Structures are given as structure tokens and as C-alpha cells.
mmCIF file of C-alpha atoms and ligand atoms in Angstrom:
data_model
loop_
_atom_site.group_PDB
_atom_site.id
_atom_site.type_symbol
_atom_site.label_atom_id
_atom_site.label_comp_id
_atom_site.label_asym_id
_atom_site.label_seq_id
_atom_site.Cartn_x
_atom_site.Cartn_y
_atom_site.Cartn_z
ATOM 1 C CA MET Z 1 78.190 115.501 59.540
ATOM 2 C CA ASN Z 2 81.647 113.940 59.923
ATOM 3 C CA PRO Z 3 84.494 116.429 60.312
ATOM 4 C CA SER Z 4 86.809 116.781 57.301
ATOM 5 C CA ALA Z 5 90.361 115.411 57.406
ATOM 6 C CA GLN Z 6 91.585 119.022 57.429
ATOM 7 C CA ASP Z 7 89.445 119.928 60.461
ATOM 8 C CA LEU Z 8 90.758 116.852 62.303
ATOM 9 C CA ASP Z 9 94.379 117.686 61.479
ATOM 10 C CA PHE Z 10 94.183 121.287 62.689
ATOM 11 C CA MET Z 11 92.295 120.302 65.839
ATOM 12 C CA ARG Z 12 95.011 117.708 66.554
ATOM 13 C CA ARG Z 13 97.564 120.494 66.237
ATOM 14 C CA ALA Z 14 95.510 122.680 68.610
ATOM 15 C CA LEU Z 15 95.408 119.783 71.098
ATOM 16 C CA SER Z 16 99.156 119.363 71.090
ATOM 17 C CA LEU Z 17 99.588 123.121 71.636
ATOM 18 C CA ALA Z 18 97.104 122.974 74.535
ATOM 19 C CA ALA Z 19 99.180 120.308 76.293
ATOM 20 C CA ARG Z 20 102.135 122.736 76.494
ATOM 21 C CA GLY Z 21 100.380 124.565 79.333
ATOM 22 C CA ALA Z 22 100.382 121.407 81.494
ATOM 23 C CA GLY Z 23 101.075 122.184 85.129
ATOM 24 C CA ARG Z 24 101.029 125.968 84.633
ATOM 25 C CA VAL Z 25 97.343 126.804 84.211
ATOM 26 C CA ASN Z 26 95.534 124.992 87.064
ATOM 27 C CA PRO Z 27 92.711 125.364 87.934
ATOM 28 C CA ASN Z 28 92.067 126.775 84.454
ATOM 29 C CA PRO Z 29 91.756 124.608 81.345
ATOM 30 C CA LEU Z 30 94.471 123.569 78.898
ATOM 31 C CA VAL Z 31 93.506 125.273 75.637
ATOM 32 C CA GLY Z 32 95.184 125.415 72.236
ATOM 33 C CA ALA Z 33 94.236 127.451 69.141
ATOM 34 C CA VAL Z 34 95.257 127.459 65.493
ATOM 35 C CA LEU Z 35 94.374 130.071 62.831
ATOM 36 C CA VAL Z 36 94.144 128.759 59.279
ATOM 37 C CA ARG Z 37 93.638 130.372 55.895
ATOM 38 C CA ASP Z 38 93.656 128.586 52.539
ATOM 39 C CA GLY Z 39 94.817 125.409 54.285
ATOM 40 C CA ARG Z 40 97.852 127.171 55.819
ATOM 41 C CA ILE Z 41 98.494 127.891 59.496
ATOM 42 C CA ILE Z 42 98.857 131.672 59.945
ATOM 43 C CA GLY Z 43 98.855 131.770 63.758
ATOM 44 C CA GLU Z 44 99.126 129.438 66.751
ATOM 45 C CA GLY Z 45 98.727 129.886 70.452
ATOM 46 C CA TYR Z 46 97.894 128.284 73.771
ATOM 47 C CA HIS Z 47 97.021 129.172 77.328
ATOM 48 C CA ALA Z 48 100.504 129.163 78.871
ATOM 49 C CA TYR Z 49 100.002 130.167 82.504
ATOM 50 C CA PHE Z 50 97.232 130.875 85.019
ATOM 51 C CA GLY Z 51 95.861 134.373 84.564
ATOM 52 C CA GLY Z 52 97.626 134.765 81.209
ATOM 53 C CA PRO Z 53 96.060 135.378 77.784
ATOM 54 C CA HIS Z 54 93.622 132.749 76.561
ATOM 55 C CA ALA Z 55 94.660 130.506 73.680
ATOM 56 C CA GLU Z 56 92.511 132.379 71.154
ATOM 57 C CA ARG Z 57 94.114 135.764 71.927
ATOM 58 C CA ASP Z 58 97.573 134.165 72.006
ATOM 59 C CA ALA Z 59 97.018 132.744 68.493
ATOM 60 C CA LEU Z 60 95.777 136.137 67.247
ATOM 61 C CA ALA Z 61 98.831 137.826 68.800
ATOM 62 C CA HIS Z 62 101.128 135.420 66.967
ATOM 63 C CA CYS Z 63 99.366 135.768 63.622
ATOM 64 C CA THR Z 64 101.722 136.406 60.708
ATOM 65 C CA GLU Z 65 99.078 138.068 58.512
ATOM 66 C CA ASP Z 66 95.640 139.717 58.794
ATOM 67 C CA PRO Z 67 93.339 136.965 60.137
ATOM 68 C CA ALA Z 68 90.144 138.465 58.623
ATOM 69 C CA GLY Z 69 88.200 135.634 56.973
ATOM 70 C CA ALA Z 70 90.344 132.896 58.573
ATOM 71 C CA THR Z 71 89.191 129.776 60.470
ATOM 72 C CA LEU Z 72 90.014 129.438 64.155
ATOM 73 C CA TYR Z 73 90.438 125.937 65.621
ATOM 74 C CA VAL Z 74 90.146 125.939 69.412
ATOM 75 C CA THR Z 75 90.020 122.961 71.789
ATOM 76 C CA LEU Z 76 87.502 124.618 74.159
ATOM 77 C CA GLU Z 77 84.482 126.810 73.434
ATOM 78 C CA PRO Z 78 85.639 130.471 73.413
ATOM 79 C CA CYS Z 79 84.703 132.394 76.539
ATOM 80 C CA CYS Z 80 82.220 135.285 76.459
ATOM 81 C CA HIS Z 81 82.760 136.698 79.957
ATOM 82 C CA TYR Z 82 85.066 139.174 81.635
ATOM 83 C CA GLY Z 83 87.359 137.140 83.904
ATOM 84 C CA LYS Z 84 91.030 137.882 84.401
ATOM 85 C CA THR Z 85 90.956 138.673 80.679
ATOM 86 C CA PRO Z 86 88.244 140.135 78.382
ATOM 87 C CA PRO Z 87 85.945 137.800 76.374
ATOM 88 C CA CYS Z 88 87.616 135.866 73.539
ATOM 89 C CA THR Z 89 84.399 136.211 71.521
ATOM 90 C CA ASP Z 90 85.126 139.984 71.348
ATOM 91 C CA ALA Z 91 88.603 139.340 69.924
ATOM 92 C CA ILE Z 92 87.237 136.830 67.384
ATOM 93 C CA LEU Z 93 84.603 139.298 66.180
ATOM 94 C CA GLU Z 94 87.018 142.258 66.128
ATOM 95 C CA HIS Z 95 89.425 140.307 63.918
ATOM 96 C CA ARG Z 96 86.536 139.262 61.640
ATOM 97 C CA ILE Z 97 87.237 135.512 61.882
ATOM 98 C CA ALA Z 98 84.827 133.757 59.481
ATOM 99 C CA ARG Z 99 84.623 130.295 61.033
ATOM 100 C CA VAL Z 100 85.334 128.782 64.450
ATOM 101 C CA VAL Z 101 85.844 125.041 64.990
ATOM 102 C CA VAL Z 102 85.394 123.983 68.631
ATOM 103 C CA GLY Z 103 86.482 120.790 70.473
ATOM 104 C CA SER Z 104 84.766 120.713 73.905
ATOM 105 C CA PRO Z 105 81.861 122.839 75.081
ATOM 106 C CA ASP Z 106 82.780 124.915 78.167
ATOM 107 C CA PRO Z 107 80.604 123.948 81.185
ATOM 108 C CA ASN Z 108 81.783 127.041 83.096
ATOM 109 C CA PRO Z 109 78.414 128.607 84.071
ATOM 110 C CA LEU Z 110 79.778 131.956 82.828
ATOM 111 C CA VAL Z 111 80.160 130.452 79.334
ATOM 112 C CA ALA Z 112 78.054 127.250 78.936
ATOM 113 C CA GLY Z 113 77.100 127.634 75.265
ATOM 114 C CA GLY Z 114 77.132 131.450 75.383
ATOM 115 C CA GLY Z 115 80.398 131.669 73.461
ATOM 116 C CA VAL Z 116 79.076 129.647 70.510
ATOM 117 C CA ARG Z 117 75.728 131.492 70.571
ATOM 118 C CA ILE Z 118 77.292 134.969 70.434
ATOM 119 C CA LEU Z 119 79.555 133.967 67.535
ATOM 120 C CA ARG Z 120 76.617 132.534 65.563
ATOM 121 C CA GLU Z 121 74.472 135.610 66.312
ATOM 122 C CA HIS Z 122 77.203 137.702 64.687
ATOM 123 C CA GLY Z 123 77.320 135.567 61.563
ATOM 124 C CA VAL Z 124 80.378 133.453 62.389
ATOM 125 C CA SER Z 125 80.063 129.863 61.145
ATOM 126 C CA VAL Z 126 80.639 127.492 64.111
ATOM 127 C CA THR Z 127 81.407 123.759 63.962
ATOM 128 C CA GLU Z 128 81.235 122.030 67.361
ATOM 129 C CA GLY Z 129 82.515 118.746 68.789
ATOM 130 C CA VAL Z 130 85.536 118.108 66.534
ATOM 131 C CA LEU Z 131 87.756 115.583 68.399
ATOM 132 C CA ARG Z 132 85.526 116.199 71.388
ATOM 133 C CA ALA Z 133 86.491 112.978 73.239
ATOM 134 C CA ALA Z 134 90.200 113.824 73.073
ATOM 135 C CA CYS Z 135 89.567 117.474 74.042
ATOM 136 C CA ASP Z 136 87.361 116.397 76.970
ATOM 137 C CA ARG Z 137 89.982 113.888 78.144
ATOM 138 C CA LEU Z 138 92.772 116.466 78.082
ATOM 139 C CA ASN Z 139 90.669 118.719 80.307
ATOM 140 C CA ALA Z 140 89.024 116.079 82.492
ATOM 141 C CA PRO Z 141 90.282 117.826 85.673
ATOM 142 C CA PHE Z 142 88.966 121.250 84.569
ATOM 143 C CA LEU Z 143 85.621 119.864 83.362
ATOM 144 C CA HIS Z 144 85.107 118.090 86.714
ATOM 145 C CA TYR Z 145 86.344 120.930 88.902
ATOM 146 C CA ILE Z 146 84.353 123.717 87.252
ATOM 147 C CA GLN Z 147 81.138 121.741 87.796
ATOM 148 C CA HIS Z 148 81.698 120.116 91.203
ATOM 149 C CA LYS Z 149 84.168 122.524 92.879
ATOM 150 C CA THR Z 150 86.070 119.465 94.142
ATOM 151 C CA PRO Z 151 89.311 118.059 92.695
ATOM 152 C CA PHE Z 152 89.375 115.456 89.923
ATOM 153 C CA VAL Z 153 90.892 112.392 91.623
ATOM 154 C CA MET Z 154 92.983 109.846 89.725
ATOM 155 C CA MET Z 155 93.858 106.705 91.695
ATOM 156 C CA LYS Z 156 97.263 105.481 90.523
ATOM 157 C CA TYR Z 157 99.162 102.344 91.438
ATOM 158 C CA ALA Z 158 101.819 100.029 90.027
ATOM 159 C CA MET Z 159 101.328 96.295 90.388
ATOM 160 C CA THR Z 160 102.612 92.971 89.139
ATOM 161 C CA MET Z 161 100.551 90.760 86.847
ATOM 162 C CA ASP Z 162 99.359 88.884 89.956
ATOM 163 C CA GLY Z 163 98.028 92.142 91.400
ATOM 164 C CA LYS Z 164 100.657 92.883 94.075
ATOM 165 C CA ILE Z 165 101.916 96.384 94.901
ATOM 166 C CA ALA Z 166 104.748 95.043 97.102
ATOM 167 C CA THR Z 167 106.353 91.729 98.020
ATOM 168 C CA HIS Z 168 105.281 90.000 101.256
ATOM 169 C CA THR Z 169 108.230 91.722 102.987
ATOM 170 C CA GLY Z 170 106.805 95.130 101.976
ATOM 171 C CA ALA Z 171 109.488 95.900 99.356
ATOM 172 C CA SER Z 172 108.122 97.817 96.366
ATOM 173 C CA ARG Z 173 111.072 99.526 94.619
ATOM 174 C CA TRP Z 174 110.726 99.065 91.744
ATOM 175 C CA ILE Z 175 107.781 97.310 90.180
ATOM 176 C CA THR Z 176 107.659 99.169 86.858
ATOM 177 C CA GLY Z 177 110.527 100.323 84.645
ATOM 178 C CA GLU Z 178 111.916 103.716 83.622
ATOM 179 C CA ALA Z 179 109.377 104.487 80.888
ATOM 180 C CA ALA Z 180 106.402 103.959 83.216
ATOM 181 C CA ARG Z 181 108.011 106.026 85.948
ATOM 182 C CA GLY Z 182 108.585 108.797 83.392
ATOM 183 C CA GLN Z 183 104.834 108.904 82.758
ATOM 184 C CA VAL Z 184 104.199 109.186 86.512
ATOM 185 C CA HIS Z 185 106.406 112.280 86.608
ATOM 186 C CA ARG Z 186 104.628 113.828 83.622
ATOM 187 C CA ASP Z 187 101.377 113.354 85.539
ATOM 188 C CA ARG Z 188 102.865 114.849 88.708
ATOM 189 C CA ASN Z 189 103.753 117.890 86.597
ATOM 190 C CA ARG Z 190 100.177 118.141 85.287
ATOM 191 C CA PHE Z 191 98.145 117.422 88.437
ATOM 192 C CA ALA Z 192 97.887 120.005 91.213
ATOM 193 C CA ALA Z 193 98.521 117.601 94.099
ATOM 194 C CA VAL Z 194 99.499 114.089 95.176
ATOM 195 C CA LEU Z 195 97.634 112.476 98.085
ATOM 196 C CA VAL Z 196 98.957 109.607 100.215
ATOM 197 C CA GLY Z 197 97.972 107.987 103.492
ATOM 198 C CA VAL Z 198 100.208 108.154 106.548
ATOM 199 C CA GLY Z 199 100.817 104.396 106.110
ATOM 200 C CA THR Z 200 102.633 105.104 102.838
ATOM 201 C CA VAL Z 201 104.745 107.797 104.536
ATOM 202 C CA LEU Z 202 105.707 105.328 107.290
ATOM 203 C CA ALA Z 203 106.441 102.489 104.843
ATOM 204 C CA ASP Z 204 108.195 104.323 101.979
ATOM 205 C CA ASP Z 205 109.173 107.808 103.252
ATOM 206 C CA PRO Z 206 108.414 109.203 99.768
ATOM 207 C CA LEU Z 207 109.304 112.666 98.450
ATOM 208 C CA LEU Z 208 106.435 112.823 95.879
ATOM 209 C CA THR Z 209 108.199 115.466 93.772
ATOM 210 C CA CYS Z 210 108.193 115.773 89.982
ATOM 211 C CA ARG Z 211 111.465 114.563 88.514
ATOM 212 C CA MET Z 212 110.561 115.574 84.934
ATOM 213 C CA PRO Z 213 113.100 118.028 83.448
ATOM 214 C CA GLY Z 214 111.517 121.501 83.579
ATOM 215 C CA GLY Z 215 108.542 120.131 85.529
ATOM 216 C CA ARG Z 216 106.900 121.606 88.596
ATOM 217 C CA ASP Z 217 106.192 119.838 91.858
ATOM 218 C CA PRO Z 218 102.666 118.982 92.945
ATOM 219 C CA ILE Z 219 101.415 119.943 96.411
ATOM 220 C CA ARG Z 220 101.997 116.930 98.693
ATOM 221 C CA ILE Z 221 99.014 115.988 100.860
ATOM 222 C CA VAL Z 222 99.068 113.400 103.656
ATOM 223 C CA CYS Z 223 95.872 111.942 105.041
ATOM 224 C CA ASP Z 224 96.753 111.512 108.718
ATOM 225 C CA SER Z 225 93.745 111.398 111.045
ATOM 226 C CA ARG Z 226 95.716 111.139 114.333
ATOM 227 C CA LEU Z 227 98.750 113.195 113.263
ATOM 228 C CA SER Z 228 101.267 110.372 113.382
ATOM 229 C CA THR Z 229 103.475 111.448 110.461
ATOM 230 C CA PRO Z 230 107.070 111.316 111.784
ATOM 231 C CA LEU Z 231 108.661 114.746 112.052
ATOM 232 C CA SER Z 232 111.707 113.106 110.466
ATOM 233 C CA ALA Z 233 109.744 112.150 107.303
ATOM 234 C CA ARG Z 234 111.156 113.630 104.106
ATOM 235 C CA LEU Z 235 107.755 115.232 103.358
ATOM 236 C CA VAL Z 236 108.033 117.148 106.635
ATOM 237 C CA ARG Z 237 111.733 117.969 106.360
ATOM 238 C CA THR Z 238 111.241 119.447 102.869
ATOM 239 C CA ALA Z 239 107.871 121.113 103.655
ATOM 240 C CA GLY Z 240 107.335 124.596 102.260
ATOM 241 C CA ASN Z 241 109.086 123.926 98.996
ATOM 242 C CA PRO Z 242 107.164 122.096 97.641
ATOM 243 C CA ARG Z 243 104.118 122.570 99.831
ATOM 244 C CA THR Z 244 103.156 119.792 102.248
ATOM 245 C CA ILE Z 245 99.587 119.736 103.579
ATOM 246 C CA ILE Z 246 98.669 117.336 106.385
ATOM 247 C CA ALA Z 247 94.929 116.651 106.537
ATOM 248 C CA THR Z 248 94.119 115.643 110.092
ATOM 249 C CA CYS Z 249 91.298 115.317 112.618
ATOM 250 C CA CYS Z 250 93.734 116.169 115.435
ATOM 251 C CA THR Z 251 93.166 119.665 116.808
ATOM 252 C CA ASP Z 252 95.565 119.549 119.778
ATOM 253 C CA PRO Z 253 97.705 122.708 119.352
ATOM 254 C CA VAL Z 254 100.654 121.151 121.180
ATOM 255 C CA LEU Z 255 100.758 118.242 118.722
ATOM 256 C CA CYS Z 256 100.186 120.530 115.723
ATOM 257 C CA GLN Z 257 102.881 123.129 116.473
ATOM 258 C CA PRO Z 258 106.002 121.134 115.482
ATOM 259 C CA TYR Z 259 104.517 120.449 112.024
ATOM 260 C CA LEU Z 260 103.720 124.139 111.564
ATOM 261 C CA ASP Z 261 107.257 125.017 112.697
ATOM 262 C CA ALA Z 262 108.599 122.615 110.052
ATOM 263 C CA GLY Z 263 106.671 124.491 107.348
ATOM 264 C CA CYS Z 264 103.751 122.059 106.895
ATOM 265 C CA GLU Z 265 100.226 123.349 106.422
ATOM 266 C CA LEU Z 266 97.658 121.617 108.617
ATOM 267 C CA LEU Z 267 94.153 121.170 107.287
ATOM 268 C CA SER Z 268 91.638 120.373 109.992
ATOM 269 C CA VAL Z 269 88.996 117.972 108.674
ATOM 270 C CA PRO Z 270 86.057 116.252 110.353
ATOM 271 C CA ALA Z 271 86.368 112.568 111.264
ATOM 272 C CA THR Z 272 84.145 109.744 110.052
ATOM 273 C CA GLU Z 273 82.432 107.449 112.601
ATOM 274 C CA GLN Z 274 85.524 105.244 112.362
ATOM 275 C CA GLY Z 275 87.754 108.191 113.278
ATOM 276 C CA GLN Z 276 89.255 108.530 109.799
ATOM 277 C CA VAL Z 277 89.575 111.674 107.695
ATOM 278 C CA ASP Z 278 86.199 112.437 106.080
ATOM 279 C CA LEU Z 279 87.329 112.290 102.445
ATOM 280 C CA PRO Z 280 84.391 114.141 100.808
ATOM 281 C CA ALA Z 281 84.905 116.951 103.362
ATOM 282 C CA LEU Z 282 88.628 116.966 102.546
ATOM 283 C CA MET Z 283 87.830 117.243 98.817
ATOM 284 C CA GLN Z 284 85.516 120.208 99.509
ATOM 285 C CA ALA Z 285 88.232 121.927 101.546
ATOM 286 C CA LEU Z 286 90.907 121.335 98.895
ATOM 287 C CA GLY Z 287 88.568 122.461 96.103
ATOM 288 C CA ALA Z 288 87.895 125.681 98.019
ATOM 289 C CA ARG Z 289 91.680 126.213 98.092
ATOM 290 C CA GLY Z 290 91.902 125.921 94.294
ATOM 291 C CA VAL Z 291 93.181 122.327 94.100
ATOM 292 C CA ASP Z 292 91.595 121.073 90.862
ATOM 293 C CA SER Z 293 93.287 117.676 90.467
ATOM 294 C CA ILE Z 294 94.824 114.999 92.682
ATOM 295 C CA ILE Z 295 96.829 111.856 92.031
ATOM 296 C CA LEU Z 296 95.864 109.416 94.757
ATOM 297 C CA GLU Z 297 98.970 107.311 95.374
ATOM 298 C CA GLY Z 298 97.128 105.391 98.040
ATOM 299 C CA GLY Z 299 98.006 102.558 99.931
ATOM 300 C CA GLY Z 300 95.266 99.910 99.699
ATOM 301 C CA THR Z 301 93.363 101.133 102.756
ATOM 302 C CA LEU Z 302 93.112 104.744 101.595
ATOM 303 C CA ASN Z 303 92.272 103.575 98.051
ATOM 304 C CA TRP Z 304 89.347 101.520 99.329
ATOM 305 C CA SER Z 305 88.093 104.378 101.514
ATOM 306 C CA ALA Z 306 88.337 106.781 98.574
ATOM 307 C CA LEU Z 307 86.353 104.463 96.303
ATOM 308 C CA GLN Z 308 83.731 103.922 98.991
ATOM 309 C CA ALA Z 309 83.472 107.658 99.553
ATOM 310 C CA GLY Z 310 82.829 108.132 95.811
ATOM 311 C CA ILE Z 311 85.649 110.650 95.331
ATOM 312 C CA VAL Z 312 87.604 108.789 92.601
ATOM 313 C CA GLN Z 313 87.032 109.675 88.925
ATOM 314 C CA ARG Z 314 89.829 107.785 87.142
ATOM 315 C CA VAL Z 315 91.997 104.726 87.830
ATOM 316 C CA GLN Z 316 95.492 104.276 86.404
ATOM 317 C CA ALA Z 317 96.929 100.776 86.808
ATOM 318 C CA TYR Z 318 100.550 100.351 85.768
ATOM 319 C CA ILE Z 319 101.035 96.626 85.194
ATOM 320 C CA ALA Z 320 104.512 95.065 85.195
ATOM 321 C CA PRO Z 321 105.109 91.668 83.576
ATOM 322 C CA LYS Z 322 106.198 90.113 86.883
ATOM 323 C CA LEU Z 323 104.684 87.856 89.545
ATOM 324 C CA PHE Z 324 105.376 88.302 93.283
ATOM 325 C CA GLY Z 325 103.037 85.712 94.839
ATOM 326 C CA GLY Z 326 102.485 85.695 98.596
ATOM 327 C CA ALA Z 327 99.161 85.644 100.409
ATOM 328 C CA GLN Z 328 100.337 88.530 102.608
ATOM 329 C CA ALA Z 329 101.704 90.658 99.734
ATOM 330 C CA LYS Z 330 99.558 93.800 99.453
ATOM 331 C CA SER Z 331 97.205 94.612 96.594
ATOM 332 C CA PRO Z 332 96.153 98.078 95.378
ATOM 333 C CA VAL Z 333 92.664 98.170 96.891
ATOM 334 C CA GLN Z 334 92.194 96.563 100.297
ATOM 335 C CA GLY Z 335 89.648 97.479 102.975
ATOM 336 C CA ARG Z 336 86.779 95.034 103.334
ATOM 337 C CA GLY Z 337 86.022 94.665 99.637
ATOM 338 C CA VAL Z 338 82.637 94.066 98.015
ATOM 339 C CA PHE Z 339 80.597 90.954 98.832
ATOM 340 C CA TYR Z 340 79.651 89.834 95.325
ATOM 341 C CA PRO Z 341 80.977 90.425 91.802
ATOM 342 C CA ASP Z 342 77.736 92.293 91.097
ATOM 343 C CA GLY Z 343 78.699 94.823 93.760
ATOM 344 C CA ALA Z 344 81.944 95.802 91.999
ATOM 345 C CA PHE Z 345 82.952 99.374 91.379
ATOM 346 C CA ARG Z 346 82.581 99.679 87.631
ATOM 347 C CA LEU Z 347 84.877 101.464 85.248
ATOM 348 C CA THR Z 348 84.445 102.484 81.646
ATOM 349 C CA SER Z 349 86.350 103.566 78.491
ATOM 350 C CA PRO Z 350 89.551 101.574 79.153
ATOM 351 C CA ARG Z 351 92.712 102.701 77.362
ATOM 352 C CA ILE Z 352 96.019 100.855 77.121
ATOM 353 C CA THR Z 353 99.456 102.424 76.654
ATOM 354 C CA HIS Z 354 102.674 100.414 76.278
ATOM 355 C CA LEU Z 355 105.532 101.903 78.300
ATOM 356 C CA GLY Z 356 108.686 99.841 77.807
ATOM 357 C CA ASP Z 357 107.835 96.337 79.078
ATOM 358 C CA ASP Z 358 104.976 97.671 81.209
ATOM 359 C CA LEU Z 359 101.355 98.468 80.441
ATOM 360 C CA LEU Z 360 99.308 101.426 81.606
ATOM 361 C CA LEU Z 361 95.596 100.647 81.828
ATOM 362 C CA GLU Z 362 93.415 103.729 82.442
ATOM 363 C CA SER Z 363 89.677 103.807 82.983
ATOM 364 C CA GLU Z 364 87.004 106.186 84.262
ATOM 365 C CA VAL Z 365 85.003 105.269 87.375
ATOM 366 C CA LEU Z 366 81.269 105.102 86.777
ATOM 367 C CA PRO Z 367 79.291 106.959 89.407
ATOM 368 C CA CYS Z 368 77.245 104.268 91.151
ATOM 369 C CA SER Z 369 76.137 103.034 94.523
ATOM 370 C CA PRO Z 370 77.926 99.706 94.864
ATOM 371 C CA GLU Z 371 76.497 96.962 97.024
ATOM 372 C CA LEU Z 372 78.385 97.556 100.262
HETATM 373 C C1 LIG I 401 91.606 129.836 80.172
HETATM 374 N N1 LIG I 401 92.368 129.757 79.035
HETATM 375 O O1 LIG I 401 92.598 129.658 76.827
HETATM 376 C C2 LIG I 401 90.432 129.700 77.726
HETATM 377 C C3 LIG I 401 89.640 129.757 78.918
HETATM 378 O O2 LIG I 401 89.752 134.052 84.567
HETATM 379 P P1 LIG I 401 90.031 133.970 83.117
HETATM 380 O O3 LIG I 401 89.771 135.231 82.375
HETATM 381 O O4 LIG I 401 91.391 133.403 82.816
HETATM 382 O O5 LIG I 401 88.939 132.928 82.519
HETATM 383 C C4 LIG I 401 88.952 131.585 82.848
HETATM 384 C C5 LIG I 401 87.795 130.886 82.167
HETATM 385 O O6 LIG I 401 87.789 131.184 80.773
HETATM 386 C C6 LIG I 401 87.889 129.369 82.250
HETATM 387 O O7 LIG I 401 87.257 128.890 83.407
HETATM 388 C C7 LIG I 401 87.162 128.925 80.996
HETATM 389 O O8 LIG I 401 85.773 128.839 81.249
HETATM 390 C C8 LIG I 401 87.363 130.049 79.999
HETATM 391 N N2 LIG I 401 88.295 129.739 78.872
HETATM 392 N N3 LIG I 401 90.293 129.833 80.101
HETATM 393 O O9 LIG I 401 92.146 129.895 81.276
HETATM 394 C C9 LIG I 401 91.837 129.701 77.814
HETATM 395 N N4 LIG I 401 89.894 129.642 76.504
HETATM 396 ZN ZN1 LIG I 402 88.731 133.204 76.568
#
């Protein structure tokens, strides 16, 4: 049955509340909740920080009247386990909520349908899947991380309409305008980490911080197999606050020490046959350290390696209405490339956002074994 206009409206409200926790809850989900009686909102809440009350309990705490008999709209299936907080299903039953409307199911093995089942067993009416696609998209990092224990990786680049990420001289500031760069900073606030290759550090000396007002910085990660990041790089000079992690295959303590002295964290990762950082192993190591989401701000070589390694879930292409030309001007994905169009990496569910004069095209990578 199609959801009613009222159910859609209140779930939209719950979604916008959920987004307020962006950057504060990782690796937990963004969750929003709205309590409604007689078509009126009587309580609202969201999961505001890691380890804090869940959205459902926050909405109950902010309720202006007795919620008995009310409907609860929540973007994620209520939990039914003891974690850092007691089960939300207990709170829902204690407050005698009559109906619960759910956006996404929770794939957390400790929940996984159990929340909905317990509510139904106790006579609560449950409607599932309202605005599910939007709820799933908001929590794509959580939904990936809870199942795979590796970070959700979003490959991001800005290019001209002729597919160049720099001019033939290597200049790249700026390709997109203010509005597009604002979106990049909102994503840096939301994602746990930004990953670049050492080539990008050498070429651009980036800071990779979040310049959104009130935002928080992502962890900065450099993929540097031979430990050739300059000690004078801004990422090294500002290491510690925010965190800088250098993922390297170099284990020589004499070479490592100056980076440790500068406040960098070194992550020792195995090398591939070509002597590069083994990216799936790096993702495992970062996942084990609680990193649930990464913006891959590549460099064409690292982008190609990441695609080949199968670690990329989403691609964000910012497209500026400009043309650079130049056979030597770099493009976002380099490496060797596929042999035939049939061997392409395939993406699905494209979405377009207009940001000033620029476009943002986003798409999810289909898991596949391309013809390599
Ligand atoms: C949240 N916020 O609003 C909801 C969550 O360790 P805990 O107790 O914080 O539980 C985390 C799990 O609870 C999380 O993985 C998810 O499965 C479920 N729901 N989590 O952080 C919320 N509703
Ligand atoms: Zn909960």
C-alpha cells in the first residue's frame, strides 16, 4: 500500500532532524524521530552525538504531552538490544505508542528485523519502508560499515566539461565555484576521513580540513607506500589536530620517527606485488579503528587503483562548465584503464544537483568484476 501524504510529510521531517547529527555520530547512524497525535507533532528528536540517546528516546524526552496512543515516525528501525543505551523498543512499549512508521530496516545483526518483530508482538502497528530510498541514502555509510566492517568510500573529484582535473601545467585552483566547494565542506563534516595519495600532497600541499562554520574536521589519511611525504607538508605540520594518518609499507624506524615526532600516526600496511599500499587491507585496518566513511580525493592513479581494488561505493563528479583541453592535462581516473567499453566500471542511480554554475553528478558503483 502506498504511504499516505501525512506519513510522507512526517518522515521527511524525521529525515531532516536526522541530518542534524551529521559528523557527530560516526560510526553510528543518523536517525531522526517525530511523535504525532491527531496530525500534530508532540515531540521531536534525533541522535545528536556518538554514545548519546537514540532518536526515539530523544523525541520521547522532548514530548510536550503524554505520548500514549501516538504515532512515532523514525528513519531507522528501532533497536532492541542493550548497547551504550537500553533498547528503544522498551521505551516505545513503556510509553504505549500505538503505531510506529519506519524508514530503513537496521542491518545491525543485533537488530536486523528484531525491533519491528518485538513491537508487532506487543500489539504495536508497524508500517515499514516509508521513504526508504531517502533514509537508506542518508545512512549509506552506516549501512555499508555495519555489514562489511570497512569504510564506505566516496570517490570525489572536480573536473571541466572536457574531463580535466587540472590544466596541462598542473594548475587546478579552482575548477568549481563557491557553491560546489561549500558542498565539499559539508561532506568533509559528515564523513569520518579524507584519503589522498602522496602525489596529491606533493602537487597541491592540501590541508583537507572542513571549512564549514561549526563543522568538524575529518581525519586526514595519506596513502604513501615509500614514506615520501615531505616533513614540510601542511598535513604533517598540522598533524595531531586534526589527525593525520600516513598509510605506508615502509617499516624502517629511522624513516618513521620524524613523522611520529611531528604528531602523525603511521599505519603499517602490506604492499601489493607492485609495491603499492594494499587498499583492501588498508580499508580493513581503518574499519577496525572505527573509520566508517572516507572521501577519496584521489589523484587519478589512486582513483584507478581504488576502483580496481573494488573499495569504492559512490562517485561524486563535480562538473564545471569550462574546457581546459590539453593531451597532457590530467583526468580523474588514470592508471591503465579498461580495454573495451564493455569492461567499464558501471554505476547506477545517478542524481544531479545544481550548485551555482556547476553540476554535481553522484552515482553508486555496482559491484562487478570488470574486464581487466
Ligand atoms: C544510534 N542512534 O538513534 C538509533 C540507533 O551503542 P548504541 O546503544 O548507541 O547502539 C548503536 C546501534 O543502535 C546502532 O548500530 C543501530 O543499530 C541502533 N540504532 N543507533 O546510534 C539511534 N536508533
Ligand atoms: Zn535505539
